[in-house]
């Protein structure tokens, strides 16, 4: 038997209902915050990720799915959504818009990681990218949108861990201080951190292996190296978050694993999340240099992405979601060919009027159909028989109260809709 590739999942059965539910909450919330849906390709030129996510990031160093197509082009399956959205913004000259561009996406991403709970090779993210504004009101909106979507999904005990990397000047000052501090202690850090010291020393701060090392606990904090402007900016973001009722904690260890960030960076966790799983549900930050890096003019950007697979895993632990069931409004029953010919337009009409309908798709007898309708928990049974059809009537049975009435075929849609 052929099986699915390592690190991928099939979404079926009750899981697929949960996925549909999450997607519908996401798209509704995105619409109320006035975000526009964007879809970019699942593969892009490899160079896009080298220039954005960064050569020194774990993603580009060891996790991308790279391949050459038949035209000898170097392509990469997208490991994340930001780079593609910024590429599209530039390529389609959307920066010419007089308004801030607010995009959202929801799609699969690919990273060659060691599969474990909450860490897949094909996984799904929904996220947003806001391009064209440096106003801290946008930082607060993006963070609160992420928070409020998770809250709308009934995930409790949410906390945003937030930090700032500051502007260019703050970051250079901080990097120098960190390098000076870490250099004498390098021997005590893991091999990956020794490598990071050369390529991107900030990443040492969020190393999982050295997380408890006293060296890292006492390391200098970005917040102490900010310029006056960068500090003020961060204070304003926090003030706005208070107004928007977002629960946050300033955490100097949040530096994020992708190279494109500056100023605000954040990750969101549920404190209820099982310790054995990956508890970070989403993360993001500002990336004001990225647009120029990808060939545009100086401009501003910020966004977040949430891991849907992790959200679903968490939802499955909550009682509220254990009984998510597909709701069927009507089951249309028939036996003879003549009855079937009458059933077809009824099924079609009801469906086109928004009623969820199923019918006899396996030539079952009446008993089999009653059983199927019960399995589907249909609210109404519409039972066709030749005698009633001659009079233009059908039987409608309320499958819960068991009450039965005869209805004129032409009135069936109105009757069902008004009784649902
Ligand atoms: P990221 O932190 O790499 O950020 O990923 C965001 C979220 O995607 C993570 O918090 C996690 O929930 C989920 N995720 C990441 N890798 C995996 C995996 N292997 N399996 C399952 N879930 C995973 C970004 O991707 C940035 N593009 C976010 C961003 C948008 N920054 C600015 N704009």
Tab-separated table of C-alpha atoms and ligand atoms in Angstrom:
chain	number	residue	atom	x	y	z
A	1	UNK	CA	0.000	0.000	0.000
A	2	UNK	CA	1.203	3.501	-0.762
A	3	UNK	CA	1.226	5.653	2.372
A	4	UNK	CA	1.430	9.412	2.876
A	5	UNK	CA	4.878	11.021	3.046
A	6	UNK	CA	6.473	11.442	6.491
A	7	UNK	CA	5.413	14.620	8.261
A	8	UNK	CA	2.137	15.056	6.342
A	9	UNK	CA	-1.447	14.469	7.447
A	10	UNK	CA	-4.808	13.562	5.919
A	11	UNK	CA	-7.661	15.719	7.151
A	12	UNK	CA	-10.784	13.582	7.240
A	13	UNK	CA	-13.918	12.815	9.253
A	14	UNK	CA	-14.577	14.902	12.362
A	15	UNK	CA	-11.168	16.595	11.930
A	16	UNK	CA	-12.281	18.034	8.613
A	17	UNK	CA	-15.326	19.592	10.323
A	18	UNK	CA	-12.998	21.282	12.789
A	19	UNK	CA	-10.837	22.554	9.935
A	20	UNK	CA	-13.867	23.987	8.175
A	21	UNK	CA	-14.963	25.584	11.418
A	22	UNK	CA	-11.551	27.210	12.006
A	23	UNK	CA	-11.425	28.428	8.400
A	24	UNK	CA	-14.857	30.000	8.678
A	25	UNK	CA	-14.000	31.835	11.916
A	26	UNK	CA	-10.740	33.037	10.338
A	27	UNK	CA	-12.378	34.351	7.164
A	28	UNK	CA	-15.195	36.039	9.098
A	29	UNK	CA	-12.766	37.804	11.440
A	30	UNK	CA	-10.509	38.821	8.547
A	31	UNK	CA	-13.500	40.353	6.792
A	32	UNK	CA	-14.536	42.416	9.822
A	33	UNK	CA	-10.991	43.761	10.183
A	34	UNK	CA	-11.078	44.545	6.433
A	35	UNK	CA	-8.280	42.195	5.297
A	36	UNK	CA	-8.201	41.102	1.667
A	37	UNK	CA	-7.601	37.436	0.749
A	38	UNK	CA	-4.373	36.832	-1.154
A	39	UNK	CA	-3.177	33.597	-2.755
A	40	UNK	CA	0.419	33.323	-3.890
A	41	UNK	CA	2.124	30.286	-5.485
A	42	UNK	CA	3.089	27.283	-3.374
A	43	UNK	CA	6.502	27.348	-5.056
A	44	UNK	CA	8.627	30.408	-5.701
A	45	UNK	CA	12.147	31.142	-6.946
A	46	UNK	CA	14.546	29.809	-4.277
A	47	UNK	CA	16.315	33.153	-4.203
A	48	UNK	CA	13.202	34.781	-2.694
A	49	UNK	CA	13.662	32.849	0.556
A	50	UNK	CA	17.433	33.270	0.630
A	51	UNK	CA	16.951	37.031	0.487
A	52	UNK	CA	14.018	37.284	2.905
A	53	UNK	CA	13.919	34.514	5.496
A	54	UNK	CA	17.727	34.726	5.411
A	55	UNK	CA	20.775	32.545	4.767
A	56	UNK	CA	21.466	32.217	8.482
A	57	UNK	CA	17.969	31.045	9.455
A	58	UNK	CA	17.394	27.355	10.257
A	59	UNK	CA	14.683	27.352	7.604
A	60	UNK	CA	16.953	28.250	4.695
A	61	UNK	CA	19.970	26.396	6.064
A	62	UNK	CA	18.325	23.014	6.435
A	63	UNK	CA	14.565	22.959	6.034
A	64	UNK	CA	13.548	24.060	2.555
A	65	UNK	CA	12.215	21.715	-0.118
A	66	UNK	CA	14.313	22.791	-3.096
A	67	UNK	CA	14.066	21.411	-6.601
A	68	UNK	CA	14.894	22.208	-10.199
A	69	UNK	CA	12.081	22.158	-12.714
A	70	UNK	CA	12.449	20.871	-16.278
A	71	UNK	CA	13.538	24.361	-17.357
A	72	UNK	CA	16.472	24.176	-14.887
A	73	UNK	CA	14.991	26.859	-12.597
A	74	UNK	CA	15.783	26.719	-8.870
A	75	UNK	CA	12.470	26.577	-7.025
A	76	UNK	CA	11.450	26.127	-3.394
A	77	UNK	CA	8.176	25.011	-1.817
A	78	UNK	CA	7.167	27.954	0.355
A	79	UNK	CA	8.306	27.523	3.970
A	80	UNK	CA	6.241	30.543	5.056
A	81	UNK	CA	3.904	33.172	3.607
A	82	UNK	CA	5.487	36.594	4.168
A	83	UNK	CA	8.093	36.509	1.412
A	84	UNK	CA	5.570	35.513	-1.281
A	85	UNK	CA	3.123	38.241	-0.240
A	86	UNK	CA	5.814	40.933	-0.325
A	87	UNK	CA	7.024	39.640	-3.711
A	88	UNK	CA	3.480	39.832	-5.047
A	89	UNK	CA	2.961	43.341	-3.602
A	90	UNK	CA	6.067	44.545	-5.459
A	91	UNK	CA	5.447	42.617	-8.681
A	92	UNK	CA	1.846	43.861	-8.930
A	93	UNK	CA	2.853	47.423	-7.956
A	94	UNK	CA	0.338	47.428	-5.132
A	95	UNK	CA	2.541	49.948	-3.333
A	96	UNK	CA	0.995	52.510	-5.713
A	97	UNK	CA	-2.218	52.234	-3.682
A	98	UNK	CA	-2.916	55.358	-1.607
A	99	UNK	CA	-4.096	53.083	1.217
A	100	UNK	CA	-2.405	50.609	3.488
A	101	UNK	CA	-2.600	47.099	1.969
A	102	UNK	CA	-3.964	44.538	4.409
A	103	UNK	CA	-3.704	40.939	3.139
A	104	UNK	CA	-4.610	37.612	4.692
A	105	UNK	CA	-3.791	34.086	3.587
A	106	UNK	CA	-4.560	30.554	4.664
A	107	UNK	CA	-2.545	27.767	3.067
A	108	UNK	CA	0.013	24.985	3.288
A	109	UNK	CA	3.696	25.596	4.002
A	110	UNK	CA	6.616	23.156	3.729
A	111	UNK	CA	9.606	22.684	6.003
A	112	UNK	CA	11.839	19.648	6.143
A	113	UNK	CA	11.825	19.302	9.930
A	114	UNK	CA	11.994	16.313	12.240
A	115	UNK	CA	8.293	15.421	12.517
A	116	UNK	CA	6.827	15.367	16.034
A	117	UNK	CA	3.595	16.473	17.722
A	118	UNK	CA	2.821	19.959	16.417
A	119	UNK	CA	5.727	19.929	13.970
A	120	UNK	CA	4.994	18.709	10.445
A	121	UNK	CA	6.671	18.892	7.055
A	122	UNK	CA	3.474	20.034	5.363
A	123	UNK	CA	1.490	22.282	7.683
A	124	UNK	CA	-1.067	25.053	7.352
A	125	UNK	CA	-0.800	28.672	8.399
A	126	UNK	CA	-3.279	31.483	8.312
A	127	UNK	CA	-1.700	34.868	8.569
A	128	UNK	CA	-1.755	38.519	7.636
A	129	UNK	CA	0.694	40.978	6.129
A	130	UNK	CA	0.078	44.720	6.346
A	131	UNK	CA	2.190	46.773	3.960
A	132	UNK	CA	2.652	50.526	3.770
A	133	UNK	CA	2.280	51.807	7.355
A	134	UNK	CA	4.729	52.267	10.203
A	135	UNK	CA	2.061	53.547	12.583
A	136	UNK	CA	2.076	51.604	15.891
A	137	UNK	CA	-1.706	51.371	15.549
A	138	UNK	CA	-1.043	48.703	12.908
A	139	UNK	CA	1.299	46.754	15.191
A	140	UNK	CA	-1.477	46.739	17.783
A	141	UNK	CA	-4.163	45.794	15.241
A	142	UNK	CA	-2.143	42.864	13.873
A	143	UNK	CA	-1.324	41.501	17.331
A	144	UNK	CA	-4.864	41.934	18.581
A	145	UNK	CA	-6.346	40.335	15.451
A	146	UNK	CA	-4.250	37.233	16.025
A	147	UNK	CA	-5.273	37.225	19.679
A	148	UNK	CA	-8.975	37.811	18.994
A	149	UNK	CA	-9.179	35.064	16.334
A	150	UNK	CA	-7.794	32.549	18.811
A	151	UNK	CA	-10.148	33.881	21.465
A	152	UNK	CA	-13.092	33.535	19.038
A	153	UNK	CA	-12.085	29.884	18.652
A	154	UNK	CA	-12.502	29.583	22.453
A	155	UNK	CA	-8.818	29.031	23.136
A	156	UNK	CA	-8.316	30.183	26.689
A	157	UNK	CA	-5.408	31.487	28.706
A	158	UNK	CA	-3.797	33.202	25.743
A	159	UNK	CA	-0.664	35.223	26.231
A	160	UNK	CA	1.294	37.297	23.752
A	161	UNK	CA	5.016	37.322	24.453
A	162	UNK	CA	6.267	40.539	22.970
A	163	UNK	CA	9.638	42.179	22.500
A	164	UNK	CA	11.244	44.773	20.297
A	165	UNK	CA	14.425	44.479	18.288
A	166	UNK	CA	14.432	48.240	17.755
A	167	UNK	CA	15.623	50.122	14.707
A	168	UNK	CA	18.892	49.612	12.814
A	169	UNK	CA	20.934	51.685	15.291
A	170	UNK	CA	19.505	49.880	18.341
A	171	UNK	CA	20.105	46.512	16.723
A	172	UNK	CA	23.748	47.218	15.885
A	173	UNK	CA	24.395	48.433	19.446
A	174	UNK	CA	22.662	45.398	20.883
A	175	UNK	CA	24.386	42.909	18.614
A	176	UNK	CA	27.801	44.297	19.597
A	177	UNK	CA	26.940	44.075	23.292
A	178	UNK	CA	25.642	40.515	22.912
A	179	UNK	CA	28.699	39.335	20.966
A	180	UNK	CA	31.024	40.882	23.575
A	181	UNK	CA	29.066	39.212	26.373
A	182	UNK	CA	28.836	35.755	24.752
A	183	UNK	CA	32.363	35.429	23.387
A	184	UNK	CA	34.070	34.321	26.631
A	185	UNK	CA	31.290	31.740	27.297
A	186	UNK	CA	31.053	30.138	23.859
A	187	UNK	CA	32.456	26.798	25.030
A	188	UNK	CA	29.436	26.341	27.287
A	189	UNK	CA	26.918	26.657	24.453
A	190	UNK	CA	25.647	23.970	22.059
A	191	UNK	CA	27.223	23.398	18.633
A	192	UNK	CA	24.348	25.111	16.830
A	193	UNK	CA	24.799	28.195	19.000
A	194	UNK	CA	28.534	28.269	18.241
A	195	UNK	CA	27.541	28.417	14.573
A	196	UNK	CA	24.835	31.022	15.254
A	197	UNK	CA	27.434	33.148	17.019
A	198	UNK	CA	29.136	33.621	13.647
A	199	UNK	CA	26.038	34.047	11.495
A	200	UNK	CA	23.225	35.486	13.642
A	201	UNK	CA	24.088	35.791	17.356
A	202	UNK	CA	20.572	36.998	18.281
A	203	UNK	CA	19.234	33.554	17.470
A	204	UNK	CA	21.237	32.115	20.375
A	205	UNK	CA	18.692	33.718	22.694
A	206	UNK	CA	15.848	31.479	21.573
A	207	UNK	CA	17.880	28.265	21.374
A	208	UNK	CA	15.814	25.391	22.783
A	209	UNK	CA	18.886	23.398	23.873
A	210	UNK	CA	20.488	26.207	25.860
A	211	UNK	CA	17.198	27.676	27.103
A	212	UNK	CA	17.979	27.049	30.763
A	213	UNK	CA	21.651	28.031	30.575
A	214	UNK	CA	22.528	30.730	33.158
A	215	UNK	CA	24.690	32.329	30.462
A	216	UNK	CA	21.603	33.063	28.387
A	217	UNK	CA	19.518	34.059	31.390
A	218	UNK	CA	21.982	36.828	32.222
A	219	UNK	CA	22.505	37.949	28.593
A	220	UNK	CA	21.959	41.626	27.741
A	221	UNK	CA	18.379	42.519	26.728
A	222	UNK	CA	17.384	44.299	23.513
A	223	UNK	CA	15.221	46.659	25.526
A	224	UNK	CA	18.302	48.180	27.237
A	225	UNK	CA	19.911	49.125	23.917
A	226	UNK	CA	17.037	50.914	22.207
A	227	UNK	CA	17.319	54.399	20.754
A	228	UNK	CA	14.925	56.950	22.230
A	229	UNK	CA	12.633	56.693	19.184
A	230	UNK	CA	12.555	52.905	19.190
A	231	UNK	CA	11.777	52.864	22.914
A	232	UNK	CA	8.948	55.366	22.495
A	233	UNK	CA	7.553	53.376	19.615
A	234	UNK	CA	7.472	50.194	21.679
A	235	UNK	CA	5.829	51.961	24.624
A	236	UNK	CA	3.107	53.227	22.279
A	237	UNK	CA	2.447	49.736	20.899
A	238	UNK	CA	2.024	48.423	24.448
A	239	UNK	CA	-0.316	51.287	25.345
A	240	UNK	CA	-2.527	50.475	22.339
A	241	UNK	CA	-2.517	46.774	23.240
A	242	UNK	CA	-3.816	47.676	26.697
A	243	UNK	CA	-6.669	49.577	25.077
A	244	UNK	CA	-7.485	46.598	22.872
A	245	UNK	CA	-7.519	44.259	25.870
A	246	UNK	CA	-4.735	41.983	24.734
A	247	UNK	CA	-2.972	40.060	27.465
A	248	UNK	CA	0.784	40.377	26.847
A	249	UNK	CA	4.056	39.957	28.608
A	250	UNK	CA	7.258	41.709	27.570
A	251	UNK	CA	9.724	38.865	27.053
A	252	UNK	CA	13.294	39.824	26.055
A	253	UNK	CA	13.982	36.283	24.813
A	254	UNK	CA	11.640	36.633	21.841
A	255	UNK	CA	13.904	37.328	18.857
A	256	UNK	CA	12.216	35.080	16.219
A	257	UNK	CA	13.884	32.641	13.879
A	258	UNK	CA	13.582	34.505	10.589
A	259	UNK	CA	16.088	37.198	9.666
A	260	UNK	CA	13.744	39.881	8.351
A	261	UNK	CA	12.436	41.347	11.608
A	262	UNK	CA	12.966	44.700	13.300
A	263	UNK	CA	11.033	46.624	15.977
A	264	UNK	CA	8.011	44.685	17.323
A	265	UNK	CA	8.293	40.884	17.497
A	266	UNK	CA	5.809	38.570	19.199
A	267	UNK	CA	4.641	35.017	19.714
A	268	UNK	CA	1.323	33.815	21.062
A	269	UNK	CA	0.874	30.822	23.355
A	270	UNK	CA	-1.970	29.223	25.259
A	271	UNK	CA	-0.802	28.668	28.813
A	272	UNK	CA	-3.184	25.661	28.877
A	273	UNK	CA	-1.272	23.950	26.106
A	274	UNK	CA	0.215	20.551	26.873
A	275	UNK	CA	3.946	20.902	27.654
A	276	UNK	CA	4.846	17.924	25.451
A	277	UNK	CA	3.537	19.664	22.339
A	278	UNK	CA	4.783	22.728	20.544
A	279	UNK	CA	2.876	25.400	22.409
A	280	UNK	CA	3.575	28.420	20.196
A	281	UNK	CA	0.380	28.872	18.208
A	282	UNK	CA	1.609	31.794	16.149
A	283	UNK	CA	4.128	34.541	15.799
A	284	UNK	CA	5.138	37.522	13.768
A	285	UNK	CA	6.648	40.928	13.755
A	286	UNK	CA	7.575	44.035	11.864
A	287	UNK	CA	9.899	43.829	8.846
A	288	UNK	CA	10.559	47.360	7.654
A	289	UNK	CA	13.728	46.441	5.728
A	290	UNK	CA	12.312	43.510	3.812
A	291	UNK	CA	10.543	45.402	1.049
A	292	UNK	CA	13.760	47.174	0.059
A	293	UNK	CA	15.682	43.920	0.386
A	294	UNK	CA	13.353	42.396	-2.211
A	295	UNK	CA	13.849	45.244	-4.676
A	296	UNK	CA	11.269	47.844	-3.598
A	297	UNK	CA	11.641	51.316	-2.156
A	298	UNK	CA	11.876	51.955	1.591
A	299	UNK	CA	8.511	50.897	2.996
A	300	UNK	CA	6.936	49.251	5.985
A	301	UNK	CA	5.531	45.836	6.776
A	302	UNK	CA	4.247	43.758	9.677
A	303	UNK	CA	2.365	40.476	9.968
A	304	UNK	CA	1.732	37.251	11.829
A	305	UNK	CA	1.108	33.620	11.029
A	306	UNK	CA	-0.650	30.968	13.143
A	307	UNK	CA	-0.184	27.214	12.821
A	308	UNK	CA	-3.608	25.722	12.119
A	309	UNK	CA	-2.453	22.148	12.836
A	310	UNK	CA	-1.432	23.207	16.345
A	311	UNK	CA	-4.695	25.077	16.867
A	312	UNK	CA	-6.715	22.028	15.799
A	313	UNK	CA	-4.722	19.774	18.137
A	314	UNK	CA	-5.502	22.130	21.002
A	315	UNK	CA	-9.189	22.410	20.079
A	316	UNK	CA	-9.488	18.639	20.049
A	317	UNK	CA	-8.631	18.634	23.748
A	318	UNK	CA	-11.432	21.053	24.580
A	319	UNK	CA	-14.812	19.491	25.447
A	320	UNK	CA	-16.642	22.037	23.360
A	321	UNK	CA	-15.327	20.527	20.158
A	322	UNK	CA	-15.620	16.851	20.902
A	323	UNK	CA	-19.096	16.621	19.438
A	324	UNK	CA	-18.724	18.764	16.348
A	325	UNK	CA	-21.115	17.106	13.929
A	326	UNK	CA	-22.286	17.857	10.457
A	327	UNK	CA	-25.896	19.025	10.538
A	328	UNK	CA	-28.246	17.592	7.941
A	329	UNK	CA	-31.552	19.394	7.476
A	330	UNK	CA	-33.414	16.928	5.237
A	331	UNK	CA	-33.141	13.391	3.992
A	332	UNK	CA	-35.187	12.799	0.847
A	333	UNK	CA	-36.484	9.204	0.575
A	334	UNK	CA	-37.722	7.313	-2.469
A	335	UNK	CA	-37.799	3.721	-3.730
A	336	UNK	CA	-39.196	3.451	-7.280
A	337	UNK	CA	-37.699	5.012	-10.430
A	338	UNK	CA	-40.816	7.227	-10.731
A	339	UNK	CA	-40.319	8.495	-7.157
A	340	UNK	CA	-36.633	9.060	-7.881
A	341	UNK	CA	-37.489	11.296	-10.858
A	342	UNK	CA	-39.592	13.434	-8.516
A	343	UNK	CA	-36.989	13.358	-5.747
A	344	UNK	CA	-34.159	14.765	-7.869
A	345	UNK	CA	-35.641	18.254	-8.480
A	346	UNK	CA	-36.776	18.470	-4.846
A	347	UNK	CA	-33.236	17.722	-3.618
A	348	UNK	CA	-31.776	20.247	-6.048
A	349	UNK	CA	-34.268	22.980	-5.178
A	350	UNK	CA	-33.772	22.621	-1.457
A	351	UNK	CA	-29.975	22.688	-1.813
A	352	UNK	CA	-30.075	25.789	-4.007
A	353	UNK	CA	-32.115	27.444	-1.282
A	354	UNK	CA	-29.484	26.753	1.336
A	355	UNK	CA	-31.016	23.639	2.916
A	356	UNK	CA	-28.515	20.840	3.677
A	357	UNK	CA	-29.900	17.748	1.964
A	358	UNK	CA	-28.914	14.136	1.480
A	359	UNK	CA	-30.755	11.430	-0.390
A	360	UNK	CA	-30.714	7.741	-1.260
A	361	UNK	CA	-27.494	7.305	-3.256
A	362	UNK	CA	-27.230	3.513	-2.988
A	363	UNK	CA	-30.646	2.275	-4.158
A	364	UNK	CA	-31.523	1.338	-0.585
A	365	UNK	CA	-34.924	0.090	0.579
A	366	UNK	CA	-36.979	2.217	2.975
A	367	UNK	CA	-35.486	0.643	6.134
A	368	UNK	CA	-31.933	1.344	4.973
A	369	UNK	CA	-32.890	4.931	4.216
A	370	UNK	CA	-34.480	5.468	7.647
A	371	UNK	CA	-31.274	4.123	9.229
A	372	UNK	CA	-29.071	6.395	7.139
A	373	UNK	CA	-31.232	9.431	7.970
A	374	UNK	CA	-30.848	8.593	11.672
A	375	UNK	CA	-27.073	8.208	11.337
A	376	UNK	CA	-26.959	11.633	9.690
A	377	UNK	CA	-29.280	13.001	12.369
A	378	UNK	CA	-31.488	14.560	9.680
A	379	UNK	CA	-34.058	16.969	11.115
A	380	UNK	CA	-36.701	16.259	8.447
A	381	UNK	CA	-37.468	13.247	6.303
A	382	UNK	CA	-39.155	13.923	2.992
A	383	UNK	CA	-40.767	10.668	1.975
A	384	UNK	CA	-41.980	10.249	-1.600
A	385	UNK	CA	-44.490	7.613	-2.680
A	386	UNK	CA	-46.279	7.168	-5.987
A	387	UNK	CA	-49.805	7.562	-4.603
A	388	UNK	CA	-49.198	10.931	-2.953
A	389	UNK	CA	-47.159	12.109	-5.931
A	390	UNK	CA	-50.194	11.619	-8.177
A	391	UNK	CA	-51.940	14.229	-5.987
A	392	UNK	CA	-48.881	16.517	-6.071
A	393	UNK	CA	-48.058	15.797	-2.410
A	394	UNK	CA	-45.064	14.585	-0.384
A	395	UNK	CA	-44.818	13.412	3.232
A	396	UNK	CA	-42.664	15.431	5.564
A	397	UNK	CA	-41.732	13.872	8.880
A	398	UNK	CA	-40.067	15.769	11.698
A	399	UNK	CA	-37.472	13.160	12.630
A	400	UNK	CA	-37.284	14.337	16.247
A	401	UNK	CA	-40.981	14.833	17.177
A	402	UNK	CA	-42.030	12.126	14.670
A	403	UNK	CA	-44.933	14.341	13.515
A	404	UNK	CA	-45.863	13.791	9.871
A	405	UNK	CA	-47.681	16.097	7.418
A	406	UNK	CA	-48.512	16.049	3.710
A	407	UNK	CA	-47.264	19.087	1.790
A	408	UNK	CA	-47.860	20.292	-1.745
A	409	UNK	CA	-44.634	19.738	-3.780
A	410	UNK	CA	-44.602	23.390	-4.836
A	411	UNK	CA	-44.524	24.470	-1.172
A	412	UNK	CA	-41.849	22.109	0.083
A	413	UNK	CA	-38.955	24.598	0.068
A	414	UNK	CA	-40.948	27.256	1.945
A	415	UNK	CA	-42.246	24.703	4.429
A	416	UNK	CA	-38.783	23.318	5.267
A	417	UNK	CA	-37.159	26.748	5.492
A	418	UNK	CA	-39.836	28.110	7.793
A	419	UNK	CA	-39.685	25.055	10.063
A	420	UNK	CA	-35.914	24.659	10.364
B	1	LIG	P1	6.913	31.155	12.149
B	1	LIG	O1	7.108	31.460	13.596
B	1	LIG	O2	8.009	30.456	11.464
B	1	LIG	O3	6.593	32.533	11.450
B	1	LIG	O4	5.590	30.290	11.983
B	1	LIG	C1	4.353	30.736	12.505
B	1	LIG	C2	3.588	29.564	13.113
B	1	LIG	O5	3.457	28.500	12.173
B	1	LIG	C3	4.274	28.910	14.307
B	1	LIG	O6	4.031	29.635	15.500
B	1	LIG	C4	3.614	27.541	14.337
B	1	LIG	O7	2.340	27.610	14.980
B	1	LIG	C5	3.391	27.257	12.864
B	1	LIG	N1	4.452	26.356	12.381
B	1	LIG	C6	5.702	26.682	12.000
B	1	LIG	N2	6.390	25.576	11.630
B	1	LIG	C7	5.544	24.535	11.775
B	1	LIG	C8	5.644	23.122	11.543
B	1	LIG	N3	6.750	22.560	11.067
B	1	LIG	N4	4.566	22.339	11.811
B	1	LIG	C9	3.408	22.891	12.282
B	1	LIG	N5	3.255	24.218	12.515
B	1	LIG	C10	4.304	25.029	12.267
B	1	LIG	C11	6.386	32.687	10.116
B	1	LIG	O8	6.197	31.771	9.354
B	1	LIG	C12	6.303	34.130	9.674
B	1	LIG	N6	6.091	34.164	8.228
B	1	LIG	C13	5.199	34.865	10.421
B	1	LIG	C14	5.101	36.289	9.979
B	1	LIG	C15	4.154	36.807	9.157
B	1	LIG	N7	5.925	37.261	10.291
B	1	LIG	C16	5.537	38.367	9.694
B	1	LIG	N8	4.487	38.100	9.002
